[in-house]
PDB file of C-alpha atoms and ligand atoms in Angstrom:
ATOM      1  CA  UNK A   1       0.040   0.046  -0.004  1.00 87.00           C
ATOM      2  CA  UNK A   2       1.202   3.521  -0.704  1.00 96.00           C
ATOM      3  CA  UNK A   3       2.718   5.148   2.417  1.00 96.00           C
ATOM      4  CA  UNK A   4       0.198   7.995   2.891  1.00 95.00           C
ATOM      5  CA  UNK A   5      -2.718   5.599   2.291  1.00 95.00           C
ATOM      6  CA  UNK A   6      -1.296   3.100   4.790  1.00 97.00           C
ATOM      7  CA  UNK A   7      -0.822   5.715   7.491  1.00 96.00           C
ATOM      8  CA  UNK A   8      -4.296   6.978   7.067  1.00 94.00           C
ATOM      9  CA  UNK A   9      -6.039   3.666   6.661  1.00 94.00           C
ATOM     10  CA  UNK A  10      -4.700   2.232   9.948  1.00 97.00           C
ATOM     11  CA  UNK A  11      -7.586   2.455  12.437  1.00 96.00           C
ATOM     12  CA  UNK A  12      -7.953   1.405  15.983  1.00 97.00           C
ATOM     13  CA  UNK A  13      -9.972  -1.800  15.654  1.00 97.00           C
ATOM     14  CA  UNK A  14     -12.234  -2.858  18.560  1.00 97.00           C
ATOM     15  CA  UNK A  15     -14.227  -5.553  16.837  1.00 97.00           C
ATOM     16  CA  UNK A  16     -12.787  -8.629  15.120  1.00 98.00           C
ATOM     17  CA  UNK A  17     -13.898 -11.600  12.960  1.00 97.00           C
ATOM     18  CA  UNK A  18     -12.835 -15.004  14.237  1.00 94.00           C
ATOM     19  CA  UNK A  19     -10.886 -15.565  10.992  1.00 96.00           C
ATOM     20  CA  UNK A  20      -7.462 -16.957  11.877  1.00 96.00           C
ATOM     21  CA  UNK A  21      -4.268 -14.861  11.569  1.00 98.00           C
ATOM     22  CA  UNK A  22      -1.552 -16.988   9.889  1.00 98.00           C
ATOM     23  CA  UNK A  23       1.919 -17.624  11.354  1.00 98.00           C
ATOM     24  CA  UNK A  24       3.288 -15.914   8.270  1.00 98.00           C
ATOM     25  CA  UNK A  25       1.219 -12.818   8.950  1.00 98.00           C
ATOM     26  CA  UNK A  26       2.421 -12.729  12.572  1.00 98.00           C
ATOM     27  CA  UNK A  27       5.965 -13.147  11.425  1.00 98.00           C
ATOM     28  CA  UNK A  28       5.652 -10.246   9.026  1.00 98.00           C
ATOM     29  CA  UNK A  29       4.168  -8.086  11.806  1.00 98.00           C
ATOM     30  CA  UNK A  30       6.894  -8.966  14.287  1.00 98.00           C
ATOM     31  CA  UNK A  31       9.541  -8.355  11.604  1.00 98.00           C
ATOM     32  CA  UNK A  32       8.184  -4.847  11.005  1.00 98.00           C
ATOM     33  CA  UNK A  33       8.351  -4.178  14.751  1.00 98.00           C
ATOM     34  CA  UNK A  34      11.963  -5.415  14.715  1.00 98.00           C
ATOM     35  CA  UNK A  35      12.843  -2.750  12.165  1.00 98.00           C
ATOM     36  CA  UNK A  36      11.840   0.151  14.472  1.00 98.00           C
ATOM     37  CA  UNK A  37      14.615   2.493  15.592  1.00 98.00           C
ATOM     38  CA  UNK A  38      15.968   2.030  19.154  1.00 98.00           C
ATOM     39  CA  UNK A  39      18.663   3.741  21.231  1.00 97.00           C
ATOM     40  CA  UNK A  40      22.041   2.319  20.196  1.00 97.00           C
ATOM     41  CA  UNK A  41      20.111  -0.246  18.266  1.00 98.00           C
ATOM     42  CA  UNK A  42      19.525  -2.123  21.530  1.00 98.00           C
ATOM     43  CA  UNK A  43      16.116  -3.387  20.306  1.00 98.00           C
ATOM     44  CA  UNK A  44      14.708  -3.472  23.845  1.00 98.00           C
ATOM     45  CA  UNK A  45      11.405  -5.134  22.906  1.00 98.00           C
ATOM     46  CA  UNK A  46      10.145  -8.623  23.330  1.00 98.00           C
ATOM     47  CA  UNK A  47       6.786 -10.136  22.371  1.00 98.00           C
ATOM     48  CA  UNK A  48       4.420 -12.615  23.917  1.00 98.00           C
ATOM     49  CA  UNK A  49       2.136 -14.002  21.234  1.00 98.00           C
ATOM     50  CA  UNK A  50      -1.200 -15.111  22.863  1.00 98.00           C
ATOM     51  CA  UNK A  51      -3.577 -17.232  20.838  1.00 98.00           C
ATOM     52  CA  UNK A  52      -4.827 -19.623  23.545  1.00 98.00           C
ATOM     53  CA  UNK A  53      -8.473 -18.774  24.352  1.00 98.00           C
ATOM     54  CA  UNK A  54      -8.071 -19.435  28.115  1.00 98.00           C
ATOM     55  CA  UNK A  55      -5.122 -17.028  28.220  1.00 98.00           C
ATOM     56  CA  UNK A  56      -7.096 -14.375  26.198  1.00 98.00           C
ATOM     57  CA  UNK A  57      -9.921 -14.797  28.738  1.00 98.00           C
ATOM     58  CA  UNK A  58      -7.554 -14.136  31.616  1.00 98.00           C
ATOM     59  CA  UNK A  59      -6.183 -11.072  29.874  1.00 98.00           C
ATOM     60  CA  UNK A  60      -9.744  -9.808  29.312  1.00 98.00           C
ATOM     61  CA  UNK A  61     -10.359 -10.302  33.063  1.00 98.00           C
ATOM     62  CA  UNK A  62      -7.380  -8.125  33.792  1.00 98.00           C
ATOM     63  CA  UNK A  63      -8.851  -5.435  31.508  1.00 98.00           C
ATOM     64  CA  UNK A  64     -12.283  -5.718  33.105  1.00 98.00           C
ATOM     65  CA  UNK A  65     -10.636  -5.304  36.503  1.00 98.00           C
ATOM     66  CA  UNK A  66      -8.900  -2.174  35.371  1.00 98.00           C
ATOM     67  CA  UNK A  67     -12.127  -0.824  33.959  1.00 97.00           C
ATOM     68  CA  UNK A  68     -13.902  -1.439  37.244  1.00 97.00           C
ATOM     69  CA  UNK A  69     -11.015   0.129  39.144  1.00 97.00           C
ATOM     70  CA  UNK A  70     -11.421   3.281  36.926  1.00 97.00           C
ATOM     71  CA  UNK A  71     -15.230   3.329  37.523  1.00 97.00           C
ATOM     72  CA  UNK A  72     -14.848   2.886  41.211  1.00 96.00           C
ATOM     73  CA  UNK A  73     -12.247   5.654  41.243  1.00 97.00           C
ATOM     74  CA  UNK A  74     -14.659   8.035  39.631  1.00 96.00           C
ATOM     75  CA  UNK A  75     -13.084   7.862  36.162  1.00 95.00           C
ATOM     76  CA  UNK A  76     -14.715   9.067  32.972  1.00 96.00           C
ATOM     77  CA  UNK A  77     -18.346   7.953  32.314  1.00 95.00           C
ATOM     78  CA  UNK A  78     -17.526   6.209  29.054  1.00 96.00           C
ATOM     79  CA  UNK A  79     -15.589   3.555  30.935  1.00 97.00           C
ATOM     80  CA  UNK A  80     -18.938   2.045  31.914  1.00 96.00           C
ATOM     81  CA  UNK A  81     -19.804   1.383  28.335  1.00 96.00           C
ATOM     82  CA  UNK A  82     -16.364   0.440  27.183  1.00 97.00           C
ATOM     83  CA  UNK A  83     -16.597  -3.245  26.072  1.00 96.00           C
ATOM     84  CA  UNK A  84     -13.596  -5.458  25.979  1.00 98.00           C
ATOM     85  CA  UNK A  85     -14.932  -8.380  23.856  1.00 98.00           C
ATOM     86  CA  UNK A  86     -12.156  -7.749  21.378  1.00 98.00           C
ATOM     87  CA  UNK A  87      -9.617  -9.234  23.753  1.00 98.00           C
ATOM     88  CA  UNK A  88     -11.250 -12.636  23.327  1.00 98.00           C
ATOM     89  CA  UNK A  89     -12.557 -12.113  19.732  1.00 97.00           C
ATOM     90  CA  UNK A  90      -9.161 -11.229  18.211  1.00 98.00           C
ATOM     91  CA  UNK A  91      -7.402 -14.450  17.049  1.00 98.00           C
ATOM     92  CA  UNK A  92      -4.176 -13.219  18.449  1.00 98.00           C
ATOM     93  CA  UNK A  93      -2.913 -10.734  21.000  1.00 98.00           C
ATOM     94  CA  UNK A  94       0.669  -9.560  20.774  1.00 98.00           C
ATOM     95  CA  UNK A  95       1.903  -8.289  24.162  1.00 98.00           C
ATOM     96  CA  UNK A  96       4.789  -5.991  23.698  1.00 98.00           C
ATOM     97  CA  UNK A  97       7.348  -5.893  26.557  1.00 98.00           C
ATOM     98  CA  UNK A  98      10.488  -3.860  26.917  1.00 98.00           C
ATOM     99  CA  UNK A  99      13.724  -3.968  28.952  1.00 98.00           C
ATOM    100  CA  UNK A 100      14.085  -0.516  30.528  1.00 97.00           C
ATOM    101  CA  UNK A 101      17.815  -1.117  30.981  1.00 96.00           C
ATOM    102  CA  UNK A 102      18.173  -1.021  27.152  1.00 96.00           C
ATOM    103  CA  UNK A 103      17.291   2.665  26.940  1.00 96.00           C
ATOM    104  CA  UNK A 104      20.608   4.007  25.651  1.00 96.00           C
ATOM    105  CA  UNK A 105      22.375   7.156  27.054  1.00 96.00           C
ATOM    106  CA  UNK A 106      19.249   9.147  28.014  1.00 94.00           C
ATOM    107  CA  UNK A 107      19.661   7.836  31.600  1.00 90.00           C
ATOM    108  CA  UNK A 108      22.697  10.136  32.078  1.00 93.00           C
ATOM    109  CA  UNK A 109      20.382  13.073  31.625  1.00 95.00           C
ATOM    110  CA  UNK A 110      17.407  11.916  33.613  1.00 91.00           C
ATOM    111  CA  UNK A 111      15.645  10.736  30.369  1.00 92.00           C
ATOM    112  CA  UNK A 112      14.890   7.124  31.340  1.00 91.00           C
ATOM    113  CA  UNK A 113      12.201   6.357  28.777  1.00 96.00           C
ATOM    114  CA  UNK A 114      14.462   5.370  25.856  1.00 97.00           C
ATOM    115  CA  UNK A 115      13.413   1.761  25.866  1.00 98.00           C
ATOM    116  CA  UNK A 116       9.733   2.654  26.210  1.00 98.00           C
ATOM    117  CA  UNK A 117      10.080   5.101  23.264  1.00 98.00           C
ATOM    118  CA  UNK A 118      11.634   2.455  21.097  1.00 98.00           C
ATOM    119  CA  UNK A 119       8.985  -0.054  22.021  1.00 98.00           C
ATOM    120  CA  UNK A 120       6.363   2.469  21.055  1.00 98.00           C
ATOM    121  CA  UNK A 121       7.948   2.868  17.616  1.00 98.00           C
ATOM    122  CA  UNK A 122       7.933  -0.915  17.409  1.00 98.00           C
ATOM    123  CA  UNK A 123       4.206  -1.050  18.205  1.00 98.00           C
ATOM    124  CA  UNK A 124       3.531   1.563  15.514  1.00 98.00           C
ATOM    125  CA  UNK A 125       5.569  -0.388  12.963  1.00 98.00           C
ATOM    126  CA  UNK A 126       3.590  -3.560  13.872  1.00 98.00           C
ATOM    127  CA  UNK A 127       0.232  -1.747  13.427  1.00 98.00           C
ATOM    128  CA  UNK A 128       1.110  -0.324  10.134  1.00 98.00           C
ATOM    129  CA  UNK A 129       2.323  -3.807   9.003  1.00 98.00           C
ATOM    130  CA  UNK A 130      -1.005  -5.231  10.179  1.00 98.00           C
ATOM    131  CA  UNK A 131      -2.934  -2.584   8.198  1.00 98.00           C
ATOM    132  CA  UNK A 132      -0.806  -3.331   5.095  1.00 98.00           C
ATOM    133  CA  UNK A 133      -1.879  -6.952   5.433  1.00 98.00           C
ATOM    134  CA  UNK A 134      -5.549  -5.866   5.669  1.00 97.00           C
ATOM    135  CA  UNK A 135      -5.658  -6.677   9.292  1.00 98.00           C
ATOM    136  CA  UNK A 136      -7.023  -4.576  12.153  1.00 98.00           C
ATOM    137  CA  UNK A 137      -5.148  -3.858  15.374  1.00 98.00           C
ATOM    138  CA  UNK A 138      -5.452  -1.849  18.544  1.00 98.00           C
ATOM    139  CA  UNK A 139      -2.921  -0.236  20.873  1.00 98.00           C
ATOM    140  CA  UNK A 140      -4.431  -1.299  24.113  1.00 98.00           C
ATOM    141  CA  UNK A 141      -3.275  -0.052  27.495  1.00 98.00           C
ATOM    142  CA  UNK A 142      -6.395  -0.129  29.691  1.00 98.00           C
ATOM    143  CA  UNK A 143      -4.898  -2.528  32.182  1.00 98.00           C
ATOM    144  CA  UNK A 144      -2.748  -2.660  35.257  1.00 98.00           C
ATOM    145  CA  UNK A 145       0.692  -3.720  33.908  1.00 97.00           C
ATOM    146  CA  UNK A 146       1.389  -5.612  37.086  1.00 98.00           C
ATOM    147  CA  UNK A 147      -1.706  -7.768  36.581  1.00 98.00           C
ATOM    148  CA  UNK A 148      -0.633  -8.550  33.026  1.00 98.00           C
ATOM    149  CA  UNK A 149       2.827  -9.345  34.323  1.00 98.00           C
ATOM    150  CA  UNK A 150       1.279 -11.870  36.723  1.00 98.00           C
ATOM    151  CA  UNK A 151      -0.808 -13.536  34.105  1.00 98.00           C
ATOM    152  CA  UNK A 152       1.967 -13.871  31.577  1.00 98.00           C
ATOM    153  CA  UNK A 153       4.923 -14.438  33.999  1.00 98.00           C
ATOM    154  CA  UNK A 154       6.830 -11.345  32.784  1.00 98.00           C
ATOM    155  CA  UNK A 155       9.888 -10.888  34.952  1.00 98.00           C
ATOM    156  CA  UNK A 156      10.032  -7.812  37.283  1.00 97.00           C
ATOM    157  CA  UNK A 157      12.918  -6.132  35.361  1.00 97.00           C
ATOM    158  CA  UNK A 158      10.842  -5.930  32.106  1.00 98.00           C
ATOM    159  CA  UNK A 159       7.846  -3.646  31.484  1.00 98.00           C
ATOM    160  CA  UNK A 160       4.573  -4.412  29.810  1.00 98.00           C
ATOM    161  CA  UNK A 161       4.110  -1.744  27.092  1.00 98.00           C
ATOM    162  CA  UNK A 162       0.953  -2.633  25.261  1.00 98.00           C
ATOM    163  CA  UNK A 163      -1.395  -5.420  24.212  1.00 98.00           C
ATOM    164  CA  UNK A 164      -2.012  -5.465  20.473  1.00 98.00           C
ATOM    165  CA  UNK A 165      -5.078  -7.524  19.407  1.00 98.00           C
ATOM    166  CA  UNK A 166      -4.804  -8.423  15.736  1.00 98.00           C
ATOM    167  CA  UNK A 167      -7.278  -9.891  13.399  1.00 98.00           C
ATOM    168  CA  UNK A 168      -9.734  -9.356  10.499  1.00 98.00           C
ATOM    169  CA  UNK A 169     -11.812  -6.240  11.371  1.00 98.00           C
ATOM    170  CA  UNK A 170     -15.490  -6.912  11.824  1.00 97.00           C
ATOM    171  CA  UNK A 171     -16.368  -3.377  10.836  1.00 91.00           C
ATOM    172  CA  UNK A 172     -14.745  -0.357   9.308  1.00 87.00           C
ATOM    173  CA  UNK A 173     -14.781   2.605  11.600  1.00 84.00           C
ATOM    174  CA  UNK A 174     -14.570   6.194  10.656  1.00 90.00           C
ATOM    175  CA  UNK A 175     -11.271   7.924  11.449  1.00 92.00           C
ATOM    176  CA  UNK A 176     -11.492  10.275  14.463  1.00 94.00           C
ATOM    177  CA  UNK A 177     -10.676  13.752  13.218  1.00 95.00           C
ATOM    178  CA  UNK A 178      -7.087  15.138  13.502  1.00 95.00           C
ATOM    179  CA  UNK A 179      -6.121  18.581  14.648  1.00 96.00           C
ATOM    180  CA  UNK A 180      -3.813  20.758  12.567  1.00 95.00           C
ATOM    181  CA  UNK A 181      -0.133  20.203  13.651  1.00 94.00           C
ATOM    182  CA  UNK A 182       0.881  22.388  16.605  1.00 94.00           C
ATOM    183  CA  UNK A 183       4.081  23.730  15.097  1.00 94.00           C
ATOM    184  CA  UNK A 184       6.435  26.341  16.411  1.00 95.00           C
ATOM    185  CA  UNK A 185       8.755  28.059  14.022  1.00 94.00           C
ATOM    186  CA  UNK A 186      12.369  27.960  15.054  1.00 95.00           C
ATOM    187  CA  UNK A 187      11.747  28.266  18.790  1.00 95.00           C
ATOM    188  CA  UNK A 188       8.939  27.359  21.106  1.00 95.00           C
ATOM    189  CA  UNK A 189       6.455  30.143  21.337  1.00 90.00           C
ATOM    190  CA  UNK A 190       3.247  30.015  23.334  1.00 84.00           C
ATOM    191  CA  UNK A 191       1.578  32.331  20.933  1.00 68.00           C
ATOM    192  CA  UNK A 192       2.212  30.121  17.805  1.00 54.00           C
TER     193      UNK A 192
HETATM  194  C1  FMN B 201      -0.375   4.809  24.021  1.00 75.61           C
HETATM  195  C2  FMN B 201      -1.822   4.468  23.500  1.00 75.61           C
HETATM  196  C3  FMN B 201      -2.611   3.912  24.289  1.00 75.61           C
HETATM  197  C4  FMN B 201      -3.892   3.585  23.866  1.00 75.61           C
HETATM  198  N1  FMN B 201      -4.753   2.798  24.725  1.00 75.61           N
HETATM  199  C5  FMN B 201      -6.003   2.449  24.227  1.00 75.61           C
HETATM  200  C6  FMN B 201      -6.831   1.675  24.952  1.00 75.61           C
HETATM  201  O1  FMN B 201      -6.460   1.190  26.147  1.00 75.61           O
HETATM  202  N2  FMN B 201      -8.007   1.269  24.531  1.00 75.61           N
HETATM  203  C7  FMN B 201      -8.439   1.730  23.287  1.00 75.61           C
HETATM  204  O2  FMN B 201      -9.513   1.300  22.893  1.00 75.61           O
HETATM  205  N3  FMN B 201      -7.682   2.508  22.520  1.00 75.61           N
HETATM  206  C8  FMN B 201      -6.445   2.870  22.978  1.00 75.61           C
HETATM  207  N4  FMN B 201      -5.630   3.605  22.141  1.00 75.61           N
HETATM  208  C9  FMN B 201      -6.076   3.956  20.784  1.00 75.61           C
HETATM  209  C10 FMN B 201      -6.527   5.490  20.665  1.00 75.61           C
HETATM  210  O3  FMN B 201      -7.785   5.593  21.329  1.00 75.61           O
HETATM  211  C11 FMN B 201      -6.681   5.744  19.176  1.00 75.61           C
HETATM  212  O4  FMN B 201      -5.404   5.659  18.573  1.00 75.61           O
HETATM  213  C12 FMN B 201      -7.180   7.173  18.904  1.00 75.61           C
HETATM  214  O5  FMN B 201      -8.495   7.336  19.428  1.00 75.61           O
HETATM  215  C13 FMN B 201      -7.108   7.583  17.445  1.00 75.61           C
HETATM  216  O6  FMN B 201      -7.899   6.581  16.660  1.00 75.61           O
HETATM  217  P1  FMN B 201      -7.226   5.803  15.490  1.00 75.61           P
HETATM  218  O7  FMN B 201      -6.111   4.908  16.104  1.00 75.61           O
HETATM  219  O8  FMN B 201      -8.313   4.986  14.820  1.00 75.61           O
HETATM  220  O9  FMN B 201      -6.610   6.784  14.490  1.00 75.61           O
HETATM  221  C14 FMN B 201      -4.404   3.902  22.561  1.00 75.61           C
HETATM  222  C15 FMN B 201      -3.416   4.615  21.725  1.00 75.61           C
HETATM  223  C16 FMN B 201      -2.167   4.845  22.201  1.00 75.61           C
HETATM  224  C17 FMN B 201      -1.156   5.525  21.217  1.00 75.61           C
END
């Protein structure tokens, strides 16, 4: 797909068909992630590919718990209506994990998010690759990372970045509108 079309056609997908995602498609998506930039090319990401229905149900439960926590804590009203069926519907969930110790030199300057930044670039590459394959995906973070860690057995020194459900979209959604870029010329100016 042409680049501009690809970037614009990627949509957050929250409803999936049960159609399987092939090993080959998953490999292509992971390979795209692997080509993301990272500090000192440390490639701090790892992936847990979850296709087992029981495991997906456990992940959904983690999401539902987070949702309840937000509702109980007086969070936004939409949380009550936010369904998480897609965590079980999607044939595969790719959980992206990063190693914060692989964040490059930013740590010398109090900038400790290098590994997380790289992992985010990796997630975006993966989602664009999924869109290029005609698949839907979602950058999902509505969970307590510690709960996901417990379900998947992620070691304490690694961080859970995102859960990316992937599959055939069940419906095409309209793109939410974008604002004009907030651009400053040459130097930051609050009046720009
Ligand atoms: C860091 C990050 C976290 C997100 N977390 C969630 C999430 O937990 N649940 C969800 O439904 N969408 C989540 N999204 C998706 C955004 O809601 C979505 O990208 C935005 O509304 C724009 O829609 P589009 O992706 O279709 O262009 C997340 C996106 C990002 C970048």
